[in-house]
Tab-separated table of C-alpha atoms in Angstrom:
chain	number	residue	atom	x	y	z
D	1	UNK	CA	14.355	-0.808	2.093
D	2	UNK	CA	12.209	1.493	4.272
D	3	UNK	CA	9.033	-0.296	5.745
D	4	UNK	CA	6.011	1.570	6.739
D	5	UNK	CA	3.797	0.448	9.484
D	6	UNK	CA	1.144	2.994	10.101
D	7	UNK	CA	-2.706	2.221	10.806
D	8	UNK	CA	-5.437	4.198	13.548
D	9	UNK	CA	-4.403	4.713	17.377
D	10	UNK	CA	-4.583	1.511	18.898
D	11	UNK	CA	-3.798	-0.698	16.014
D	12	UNK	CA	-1.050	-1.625	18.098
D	13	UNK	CA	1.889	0.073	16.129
D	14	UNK	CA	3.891	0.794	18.814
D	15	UNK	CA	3.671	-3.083	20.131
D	16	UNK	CA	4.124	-4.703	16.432
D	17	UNK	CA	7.696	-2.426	15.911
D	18	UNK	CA	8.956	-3.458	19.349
D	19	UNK	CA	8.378	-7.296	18.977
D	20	UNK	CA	10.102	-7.275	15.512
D	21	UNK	CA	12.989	-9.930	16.058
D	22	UNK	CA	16.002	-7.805	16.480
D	23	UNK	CA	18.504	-10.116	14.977
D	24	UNK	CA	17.111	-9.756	11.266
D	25	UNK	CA	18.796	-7.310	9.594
D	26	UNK	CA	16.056	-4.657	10.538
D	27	UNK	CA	16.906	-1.094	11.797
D	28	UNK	CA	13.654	1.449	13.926
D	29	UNK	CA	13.856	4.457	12.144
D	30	UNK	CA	14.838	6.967	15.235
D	31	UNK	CA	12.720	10.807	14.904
D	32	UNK	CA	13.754	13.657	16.045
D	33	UNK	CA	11.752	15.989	18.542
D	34	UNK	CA	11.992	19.291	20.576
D	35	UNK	CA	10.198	17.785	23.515
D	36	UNK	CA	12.372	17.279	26.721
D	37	UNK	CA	13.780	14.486	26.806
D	38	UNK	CA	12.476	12.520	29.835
D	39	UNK	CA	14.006	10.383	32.763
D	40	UNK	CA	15.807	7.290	31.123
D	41	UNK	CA	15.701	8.546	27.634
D	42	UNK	CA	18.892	8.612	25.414
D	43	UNK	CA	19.556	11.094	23.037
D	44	UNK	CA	20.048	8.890	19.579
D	45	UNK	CA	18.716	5.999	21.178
D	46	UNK	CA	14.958	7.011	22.325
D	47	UNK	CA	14.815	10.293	20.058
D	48	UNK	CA	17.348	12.480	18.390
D	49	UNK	CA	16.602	15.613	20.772
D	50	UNK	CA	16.988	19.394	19.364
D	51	UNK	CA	15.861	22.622	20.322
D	52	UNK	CA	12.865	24.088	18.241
D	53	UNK	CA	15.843	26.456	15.952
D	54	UNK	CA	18.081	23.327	15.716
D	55	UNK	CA	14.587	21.611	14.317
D	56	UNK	CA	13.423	24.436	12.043
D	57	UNK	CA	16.991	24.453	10.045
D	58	UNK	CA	16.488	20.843	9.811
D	59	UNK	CA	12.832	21.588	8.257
D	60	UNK	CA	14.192	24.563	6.106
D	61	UNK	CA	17.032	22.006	4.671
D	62	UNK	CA	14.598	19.357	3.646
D	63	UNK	CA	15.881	16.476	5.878
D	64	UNK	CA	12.554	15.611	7.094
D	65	UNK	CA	10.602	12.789	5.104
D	66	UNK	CA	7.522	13.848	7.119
D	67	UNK	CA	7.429	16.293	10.527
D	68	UNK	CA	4.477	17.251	12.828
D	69	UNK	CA	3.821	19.320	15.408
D	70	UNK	CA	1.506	17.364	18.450
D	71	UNK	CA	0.891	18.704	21.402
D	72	UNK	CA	3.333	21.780	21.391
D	73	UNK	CA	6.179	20.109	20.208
D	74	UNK	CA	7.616	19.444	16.599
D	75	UNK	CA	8.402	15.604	15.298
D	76	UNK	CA	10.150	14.401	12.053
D	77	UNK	CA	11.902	12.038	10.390
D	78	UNK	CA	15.266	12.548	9.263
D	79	UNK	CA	15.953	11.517	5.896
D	80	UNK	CA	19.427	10.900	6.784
D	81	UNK	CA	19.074	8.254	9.385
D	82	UNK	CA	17.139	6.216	7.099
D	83	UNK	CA	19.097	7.078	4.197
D	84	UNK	CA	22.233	5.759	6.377
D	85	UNK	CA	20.895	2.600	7.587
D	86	UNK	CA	19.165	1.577	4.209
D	87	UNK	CA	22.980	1.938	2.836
D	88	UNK	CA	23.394	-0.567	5.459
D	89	UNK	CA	21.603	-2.693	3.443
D	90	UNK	CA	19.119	-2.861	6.662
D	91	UNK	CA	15.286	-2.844	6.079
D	92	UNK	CA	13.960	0.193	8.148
D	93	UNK	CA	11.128	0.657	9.890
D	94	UNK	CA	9.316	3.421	10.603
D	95	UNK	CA	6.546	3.848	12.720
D	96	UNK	CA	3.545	6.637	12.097
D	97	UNK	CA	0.153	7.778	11.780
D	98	UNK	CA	-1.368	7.441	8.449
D	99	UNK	CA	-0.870	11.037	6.716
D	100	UNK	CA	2.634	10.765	7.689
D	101	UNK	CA	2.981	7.627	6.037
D	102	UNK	CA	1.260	9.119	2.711
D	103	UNK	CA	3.705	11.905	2.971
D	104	UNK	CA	6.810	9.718	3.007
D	105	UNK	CA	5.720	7.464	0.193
D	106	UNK	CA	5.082	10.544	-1.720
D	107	UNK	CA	9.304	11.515	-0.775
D	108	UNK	CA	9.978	7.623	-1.049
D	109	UNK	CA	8.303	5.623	-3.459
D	110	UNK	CA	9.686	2.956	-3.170
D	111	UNK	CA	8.642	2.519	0.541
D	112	UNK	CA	6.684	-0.210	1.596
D	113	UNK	CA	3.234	0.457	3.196
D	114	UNK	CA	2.017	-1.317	6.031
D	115	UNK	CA	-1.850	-0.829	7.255
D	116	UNK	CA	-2.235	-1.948	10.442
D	117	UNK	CA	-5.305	-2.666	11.277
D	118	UNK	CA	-7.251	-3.947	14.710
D	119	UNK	CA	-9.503	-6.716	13.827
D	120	UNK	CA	-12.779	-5.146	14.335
D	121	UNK	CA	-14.080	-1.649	15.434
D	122	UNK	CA	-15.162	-3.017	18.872
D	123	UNK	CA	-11.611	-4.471	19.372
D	124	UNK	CA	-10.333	-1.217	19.073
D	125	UNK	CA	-12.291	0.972	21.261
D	126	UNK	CA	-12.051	-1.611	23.772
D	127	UNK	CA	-7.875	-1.416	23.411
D	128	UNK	CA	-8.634	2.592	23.644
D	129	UNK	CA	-10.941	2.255	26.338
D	130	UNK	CA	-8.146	-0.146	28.582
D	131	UNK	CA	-5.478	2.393	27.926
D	132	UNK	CA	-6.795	4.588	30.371
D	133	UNK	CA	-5.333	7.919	29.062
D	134	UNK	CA	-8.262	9.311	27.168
D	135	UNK	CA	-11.756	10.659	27.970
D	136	UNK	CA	-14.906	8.999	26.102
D	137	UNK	CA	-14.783	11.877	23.822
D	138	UNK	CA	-11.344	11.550	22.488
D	139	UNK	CA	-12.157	8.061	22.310
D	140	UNK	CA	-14.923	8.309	20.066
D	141	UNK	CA	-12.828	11.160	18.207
D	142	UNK	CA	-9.930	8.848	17.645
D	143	UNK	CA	-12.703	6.056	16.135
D	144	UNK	CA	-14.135	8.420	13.749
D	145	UNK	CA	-10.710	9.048	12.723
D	146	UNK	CA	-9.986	5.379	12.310
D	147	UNK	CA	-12.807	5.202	9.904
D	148	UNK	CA	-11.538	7.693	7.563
D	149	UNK	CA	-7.937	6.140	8.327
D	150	UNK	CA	-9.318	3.175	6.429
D	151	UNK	CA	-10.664	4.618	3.549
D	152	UNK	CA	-7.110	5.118	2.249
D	153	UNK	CA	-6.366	1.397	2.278
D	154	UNK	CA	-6.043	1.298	-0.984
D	155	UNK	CA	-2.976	3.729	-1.210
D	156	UNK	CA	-0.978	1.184	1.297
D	157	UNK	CA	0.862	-1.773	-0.474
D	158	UNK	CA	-0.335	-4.391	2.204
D	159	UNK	CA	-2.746	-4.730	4.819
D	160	UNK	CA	-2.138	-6.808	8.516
D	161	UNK	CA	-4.709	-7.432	10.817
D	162	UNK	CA	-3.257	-7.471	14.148
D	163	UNK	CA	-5.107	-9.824	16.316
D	164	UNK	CA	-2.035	-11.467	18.059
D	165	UNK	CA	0.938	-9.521	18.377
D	166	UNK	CA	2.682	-12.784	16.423
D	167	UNK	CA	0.343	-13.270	13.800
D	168	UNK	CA	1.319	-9.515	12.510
D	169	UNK	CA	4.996	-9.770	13.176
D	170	UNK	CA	4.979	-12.759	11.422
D	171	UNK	CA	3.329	-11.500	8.347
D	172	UNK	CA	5.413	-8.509	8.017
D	173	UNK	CA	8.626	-11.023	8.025
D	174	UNK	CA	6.924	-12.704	5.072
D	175	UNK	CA	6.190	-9.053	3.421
D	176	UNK	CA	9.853	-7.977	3.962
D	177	UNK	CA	10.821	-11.385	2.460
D	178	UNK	CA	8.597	-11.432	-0.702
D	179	UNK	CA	9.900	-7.728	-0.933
D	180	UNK	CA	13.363	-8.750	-0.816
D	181	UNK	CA	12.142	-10.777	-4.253
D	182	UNK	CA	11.337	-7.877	-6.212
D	183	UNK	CA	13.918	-7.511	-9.321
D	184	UNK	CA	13.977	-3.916	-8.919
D	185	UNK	CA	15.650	-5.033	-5.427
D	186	UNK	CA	18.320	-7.249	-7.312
D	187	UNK	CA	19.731	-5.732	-10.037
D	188	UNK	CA	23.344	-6.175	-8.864
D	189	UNK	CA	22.307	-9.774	-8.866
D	190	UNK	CA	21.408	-9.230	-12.449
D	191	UNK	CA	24.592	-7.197	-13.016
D	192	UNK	CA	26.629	-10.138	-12.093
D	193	UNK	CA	24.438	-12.535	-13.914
D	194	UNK	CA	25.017	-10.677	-16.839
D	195	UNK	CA	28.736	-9.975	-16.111
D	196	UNK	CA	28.890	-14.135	-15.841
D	197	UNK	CA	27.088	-13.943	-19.055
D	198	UNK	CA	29.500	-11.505	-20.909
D	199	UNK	CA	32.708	-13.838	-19.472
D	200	UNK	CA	31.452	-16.949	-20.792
D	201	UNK	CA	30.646	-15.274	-23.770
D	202	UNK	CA	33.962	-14.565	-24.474
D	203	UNK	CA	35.582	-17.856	-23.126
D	204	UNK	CA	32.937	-20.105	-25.473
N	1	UNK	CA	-5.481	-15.487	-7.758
N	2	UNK	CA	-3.153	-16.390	-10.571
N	3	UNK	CA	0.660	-17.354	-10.463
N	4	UNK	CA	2.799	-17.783	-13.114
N	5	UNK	CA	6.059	-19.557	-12.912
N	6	UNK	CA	8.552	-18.521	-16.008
N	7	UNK	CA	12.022	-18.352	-17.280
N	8	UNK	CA	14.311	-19.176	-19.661
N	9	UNK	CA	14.190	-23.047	-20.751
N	10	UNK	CA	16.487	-25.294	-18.270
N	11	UNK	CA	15.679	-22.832	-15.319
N	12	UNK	CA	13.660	-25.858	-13.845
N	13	UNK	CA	10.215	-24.461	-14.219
N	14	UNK	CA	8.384	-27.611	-13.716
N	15	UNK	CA	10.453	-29.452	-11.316
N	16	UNK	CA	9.225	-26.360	-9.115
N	17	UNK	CA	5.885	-26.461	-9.792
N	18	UNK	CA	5.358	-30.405	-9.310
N	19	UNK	CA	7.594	-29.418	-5.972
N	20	UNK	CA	4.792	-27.530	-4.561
N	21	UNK	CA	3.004	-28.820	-1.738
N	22	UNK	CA	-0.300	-29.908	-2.397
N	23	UNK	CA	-2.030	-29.499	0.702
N	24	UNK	CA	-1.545	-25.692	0.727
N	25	UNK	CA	-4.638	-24.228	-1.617
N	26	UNK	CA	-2.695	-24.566	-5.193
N	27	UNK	CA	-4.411	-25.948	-8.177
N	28	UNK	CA	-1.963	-26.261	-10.954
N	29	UNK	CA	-3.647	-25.043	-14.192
N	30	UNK	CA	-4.200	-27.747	-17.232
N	31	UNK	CA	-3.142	-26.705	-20.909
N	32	UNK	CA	-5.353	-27.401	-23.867
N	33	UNK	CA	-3.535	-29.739	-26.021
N	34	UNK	CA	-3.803	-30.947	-29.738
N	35	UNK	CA	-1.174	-33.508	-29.482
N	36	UNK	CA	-1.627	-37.371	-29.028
N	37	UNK	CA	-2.088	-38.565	-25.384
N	38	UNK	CA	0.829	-40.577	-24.334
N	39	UNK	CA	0.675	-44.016	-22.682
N	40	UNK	CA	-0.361	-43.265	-18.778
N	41	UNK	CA	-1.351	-39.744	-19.568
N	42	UNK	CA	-5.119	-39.084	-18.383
N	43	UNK	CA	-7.297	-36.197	-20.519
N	44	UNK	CA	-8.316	-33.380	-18.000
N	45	UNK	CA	-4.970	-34.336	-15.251
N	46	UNK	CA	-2.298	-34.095	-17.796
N	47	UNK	CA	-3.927	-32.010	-20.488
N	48	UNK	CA	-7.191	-31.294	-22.040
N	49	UNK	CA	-6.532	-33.303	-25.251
N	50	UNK	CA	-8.561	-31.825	-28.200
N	51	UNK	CA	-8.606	-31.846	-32.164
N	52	UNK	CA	-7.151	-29.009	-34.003
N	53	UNK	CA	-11.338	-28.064	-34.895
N	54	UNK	CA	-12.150	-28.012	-31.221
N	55	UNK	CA	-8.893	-25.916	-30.542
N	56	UNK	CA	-9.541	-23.336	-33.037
N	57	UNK	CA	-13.437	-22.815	-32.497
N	58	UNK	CA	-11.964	-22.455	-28.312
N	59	UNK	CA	-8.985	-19.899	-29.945
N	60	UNK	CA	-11.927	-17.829	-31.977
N	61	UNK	CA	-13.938	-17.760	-28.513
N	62	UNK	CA	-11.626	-16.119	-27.396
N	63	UNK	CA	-11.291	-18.937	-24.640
N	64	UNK	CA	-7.524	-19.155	-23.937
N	65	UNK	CA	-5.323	-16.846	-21.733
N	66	UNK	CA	-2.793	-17.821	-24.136
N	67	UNK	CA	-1.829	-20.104	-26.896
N	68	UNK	CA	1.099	-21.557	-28.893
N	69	UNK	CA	2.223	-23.545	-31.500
N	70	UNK	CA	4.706	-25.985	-30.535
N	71	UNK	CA	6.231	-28.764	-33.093
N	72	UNK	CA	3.261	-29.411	-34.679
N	73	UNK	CA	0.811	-28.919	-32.140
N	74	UNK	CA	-1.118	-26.029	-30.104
N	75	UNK	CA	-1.022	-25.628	-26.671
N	76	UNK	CA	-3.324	-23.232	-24.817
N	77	UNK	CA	-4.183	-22.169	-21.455
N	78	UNK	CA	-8.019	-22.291	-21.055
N	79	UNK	CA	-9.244	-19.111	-19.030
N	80	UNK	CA	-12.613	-21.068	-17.577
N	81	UNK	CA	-10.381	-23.670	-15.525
N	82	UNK	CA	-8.064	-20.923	-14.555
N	83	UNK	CA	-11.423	-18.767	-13.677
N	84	UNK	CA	-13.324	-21.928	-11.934
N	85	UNK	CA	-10.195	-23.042	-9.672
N	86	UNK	CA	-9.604	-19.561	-8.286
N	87	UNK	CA	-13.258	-18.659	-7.804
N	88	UNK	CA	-12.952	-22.021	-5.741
N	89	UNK	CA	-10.599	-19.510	-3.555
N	90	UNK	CA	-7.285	-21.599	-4.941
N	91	UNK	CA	-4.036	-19.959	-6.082
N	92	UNK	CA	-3.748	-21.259	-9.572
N	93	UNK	CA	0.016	-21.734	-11.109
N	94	UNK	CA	0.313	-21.846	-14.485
N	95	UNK	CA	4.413	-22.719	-15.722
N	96	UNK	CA	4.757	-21.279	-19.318
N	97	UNK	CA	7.249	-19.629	-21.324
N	98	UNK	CA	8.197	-16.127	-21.095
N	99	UNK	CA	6.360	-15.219	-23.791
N	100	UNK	CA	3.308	-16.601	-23.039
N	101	UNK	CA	3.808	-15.246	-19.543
N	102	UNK	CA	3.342	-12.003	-20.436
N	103	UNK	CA	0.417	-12.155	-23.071
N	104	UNK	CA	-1.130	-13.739	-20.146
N	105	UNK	CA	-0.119	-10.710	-17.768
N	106	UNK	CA	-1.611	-8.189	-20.381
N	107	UNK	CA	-5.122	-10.092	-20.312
N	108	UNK	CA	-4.956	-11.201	-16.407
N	109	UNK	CA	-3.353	-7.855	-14.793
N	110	UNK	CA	-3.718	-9.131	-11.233
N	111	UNK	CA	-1.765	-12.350	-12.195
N	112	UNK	CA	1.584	-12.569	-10.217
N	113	UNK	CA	4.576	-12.572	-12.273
N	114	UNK	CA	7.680	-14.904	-11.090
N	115	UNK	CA	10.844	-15.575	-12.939
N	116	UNK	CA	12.727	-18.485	-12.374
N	117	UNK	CA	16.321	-17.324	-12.888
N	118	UNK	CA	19.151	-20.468	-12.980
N	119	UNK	CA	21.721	-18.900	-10.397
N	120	UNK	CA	24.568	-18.343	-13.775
N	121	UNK	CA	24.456	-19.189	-17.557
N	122	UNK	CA	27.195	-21.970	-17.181
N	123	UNK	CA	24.814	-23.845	-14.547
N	124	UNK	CA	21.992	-23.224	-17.154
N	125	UNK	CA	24.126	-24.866	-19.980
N	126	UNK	CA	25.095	-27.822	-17.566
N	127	UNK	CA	21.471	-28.496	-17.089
N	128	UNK	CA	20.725	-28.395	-20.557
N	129	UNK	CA	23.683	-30.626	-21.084
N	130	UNK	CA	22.550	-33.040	-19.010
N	131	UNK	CA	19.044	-33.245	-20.577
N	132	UNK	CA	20.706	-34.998	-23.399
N	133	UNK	CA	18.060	-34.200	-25.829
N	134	UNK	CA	19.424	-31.379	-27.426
N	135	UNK	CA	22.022	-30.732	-29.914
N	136	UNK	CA	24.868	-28.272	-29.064
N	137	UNK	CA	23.336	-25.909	-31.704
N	138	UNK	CA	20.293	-25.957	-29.903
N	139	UNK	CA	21.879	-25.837	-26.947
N	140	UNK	CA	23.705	-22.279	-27.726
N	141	UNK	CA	19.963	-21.476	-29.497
N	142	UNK	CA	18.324	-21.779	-25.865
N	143	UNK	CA	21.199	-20.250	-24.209
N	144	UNK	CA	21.260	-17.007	-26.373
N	145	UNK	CA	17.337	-16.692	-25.880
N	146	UNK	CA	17.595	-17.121	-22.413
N	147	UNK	CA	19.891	-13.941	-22.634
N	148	UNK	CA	17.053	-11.890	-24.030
N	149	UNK	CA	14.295	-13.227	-21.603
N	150	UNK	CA	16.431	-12.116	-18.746
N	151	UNK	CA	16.156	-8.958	-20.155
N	152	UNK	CA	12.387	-8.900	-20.012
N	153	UNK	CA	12.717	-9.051	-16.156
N	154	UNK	CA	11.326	-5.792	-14.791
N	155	UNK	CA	8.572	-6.551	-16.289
N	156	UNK	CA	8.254	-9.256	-13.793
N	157	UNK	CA	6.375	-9.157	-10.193
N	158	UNK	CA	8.973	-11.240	-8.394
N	159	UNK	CA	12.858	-13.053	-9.142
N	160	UNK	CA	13.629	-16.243	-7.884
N	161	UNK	CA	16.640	-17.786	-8.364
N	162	UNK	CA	16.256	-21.768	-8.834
N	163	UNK	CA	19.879	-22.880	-6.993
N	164	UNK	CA	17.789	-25.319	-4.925
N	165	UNK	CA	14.510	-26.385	-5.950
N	166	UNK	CA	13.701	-26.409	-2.218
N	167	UNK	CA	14.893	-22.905	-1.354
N	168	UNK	CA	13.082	-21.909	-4.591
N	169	UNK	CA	9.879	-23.728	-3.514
N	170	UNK	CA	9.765	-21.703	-0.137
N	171	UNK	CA	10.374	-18.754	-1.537
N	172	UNK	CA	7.374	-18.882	-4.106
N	173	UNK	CA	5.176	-19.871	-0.463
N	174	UNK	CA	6.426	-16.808	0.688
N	175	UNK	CA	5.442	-14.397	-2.035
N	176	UNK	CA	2.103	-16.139	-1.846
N	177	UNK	CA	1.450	-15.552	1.282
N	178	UNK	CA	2.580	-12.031	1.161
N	179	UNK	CA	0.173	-11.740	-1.923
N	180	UNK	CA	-2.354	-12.147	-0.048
N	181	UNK	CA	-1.654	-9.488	2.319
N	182	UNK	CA	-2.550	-7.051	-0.590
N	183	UNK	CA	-5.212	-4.615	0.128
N	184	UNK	CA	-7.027	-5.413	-2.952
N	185	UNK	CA	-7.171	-8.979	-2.048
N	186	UNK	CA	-8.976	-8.134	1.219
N	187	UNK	CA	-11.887	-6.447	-0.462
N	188	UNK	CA	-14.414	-8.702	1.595
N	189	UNK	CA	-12.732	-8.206	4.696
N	190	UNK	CA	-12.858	-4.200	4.466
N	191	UNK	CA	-16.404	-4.755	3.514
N	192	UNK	CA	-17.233	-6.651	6.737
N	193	UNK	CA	-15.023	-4.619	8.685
N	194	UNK	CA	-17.212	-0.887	7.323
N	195	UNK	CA	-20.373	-3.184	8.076
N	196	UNK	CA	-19.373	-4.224	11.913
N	197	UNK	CA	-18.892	-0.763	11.929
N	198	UNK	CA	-21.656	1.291	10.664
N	199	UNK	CA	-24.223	-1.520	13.220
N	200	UNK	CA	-22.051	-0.184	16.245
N	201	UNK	CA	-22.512	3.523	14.896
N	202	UNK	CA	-26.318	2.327	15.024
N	203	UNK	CA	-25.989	0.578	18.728
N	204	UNK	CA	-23.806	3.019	20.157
C-alpha cells in the first residue's frame, strides 16, 4: 500500500512522516536527487544521490512516479523503491507537495491520499513566520498557494488536521488500518476462503 | 452517516452490533415490523410494530430504505429515523441481509458498506449447528447462499472477518473513525476554514 501525505508548506509533513512509529510495518519512500549530498547524509538512506545524466535516463525510462526540478536540482520518486517495499507487504509513505501527489495517484490509483492540513490559516503563517527561512513575501506567496492547495481537497481520499503532532499520527494509523479492511486489499484472504470452501465441498 | 453491517446468515451480524459501545455516537436503526410484538418487546426500541395497511401506505410513500418479506411478515427500514438520528450527528448502523444491504447502498450512496465474513465455511456451519433451529437441509440452504453473497463482496466498502466478536467490534470503530476523516465529511470544516481565511485576507 503506498500512503500519500501531502498538504501546503508548513502543514507539518515533514514532522507527521518522522513521528510515524517505526515498528509498524511502514516503510519512507526514499527520492532520488542530483543535489550534493551534504555532511552526514547517506546515499540510500537520506536520498538516493545521482548525477543529473544518471537522473535523466531514470526520467527517460519511466521510473519516476512524479519528479521536479526546485531550486536547480531535479527530485523524483522511483517507482522501484516503492514497488519493492510494497512487495514487502510494507505500507509506504511518501511525502510531497500537492501536484506531486495528484501526479502519483494518476500512476497509482490505488494510492491513498493524505491532506494535511494546519488547523487554521493564522496557524500556518505563524509556523512559516517561526521558521525563519523565508522573507514576508515568500511567506505570503506560500499562503496564497495554500489556498489553492485546498481547493483540490476533494481529489484526496482523507483529510487530517494537524494540530498536535499525535493527533495526526494517530489518525493516519487508523486510516492505514481501515485501509487494510478494504476487500480489494484481501483477496488472497478470499482465495483461501474460497479454497476452504471448494475442500469442504468435496469432503461433505 | 450510515453503516451497514452484512453477511451471510450465522456470520454473527447482531451479536456485533448489540457489541457496540454505546457511549461512542451510534444509534442503531429500528425496522418497521408487521409481526406480533413479543412478550418484553417495546414498539419504537425493538421495532416499529405496524399493520400490514400502515406498512403498505409507508412502502407506496416511498418511506423505507428497504423492505422484505419474511415468513409472513414485512420488515422495512424507515428512511426518516435513519435521516433524524444522523442529522442528530450519530453514526446510524443498520444489520440487514445482503440483499437488502445493497438496495439500501443504491438509494443511500454515502452509506458505508461492511461485510461480516465468518473466518471459514466449516466455522459458519458449526455456528449454524449450534443454533439448533435449523434443519440440516436448511442448514446446507444457508451455507450454499452464503457462497454466493461472498461473491457480492467488491461491491462492499470494507471486510471484516467475525473470528472474535471483540476484534470484529474494534475493527468496525476503526473504519468509523477513519470515515470520518473523509474529505466530504468535513464539508463544514473547509467552509470555516475558506471563511477564517478570506477575514484575514480582509485584516491583513
Amino acid at each position: 500500500m503506498l500512503i500519500i501525505i501531502s498538504g501546503p508548506s508548513g502543514s507539518g509533513k515533514g514532522t507527521v512522516v518522522r513521528s510515524l512509529d517505526p515498528s509498524r510495518n511502514y516503510a519512507m519512500s526514499i527520492s532520488v536527487t542530483t543535489r550534493k549530498k551534504r555532511d552526514g547524509e547517506v546515499d540510500g538512506v537520506d536520498y538516493f544521490f545521482r548525477t543529473i545524466e544518471e537522473f535523466e535516463e531514470m526520467r527517460e525510462q519511466g521510473e519516476f512516479l512524479e519528479h521536479a526540478l526546485f531550486v536547480g536540482n531535479y527530485y523524483g520518486t522511483p517507482r522501484s523503491y516503492v514497488n519493492e517495499q510494497i512487495a514487502l507487504g510494507k505500507a509506504v509513505f511518501l511525502e510531497i507537495e500537492v501536484n506531486g501527489a495528484l501526479q502519483v495517484k494518476e500512476k497509482f490509483n490505488d494510492a491513498v491520499l493524505i491532506f494535511l492540513l494546519p488547523p487554521t490559516m493564522n496557524e500556518l503563517r505563524q509556523r512559516l513566520i517561526s521558521r525563519n527561512t523565508e522573507d514576508p513575501e515568500t511567506i505570503e506567496d506560500r499562503l496564497r498557494r495554500a489556498r489553492e492547495e485546498i481547493k483540490l481537497i476533494d481529489k484526496y481520499n482523507y483529510l487530517v488536521v494537524n494540530d498536535y503532532v499525535d493527533n495526526a499520527v494517530n489518525e493516519i494509523n487508523t486510516i492505514i488500518e481501515a485501509e487494510y479492511l478494504k476487500p480489494h486489499r484481501n483477496m488472497s484472504l478470499l482465495e483461501n476462503f474460497e479454497e476452504k470452501t471448494n475442500a469442504e465441498t468435496i469432503l461433505f
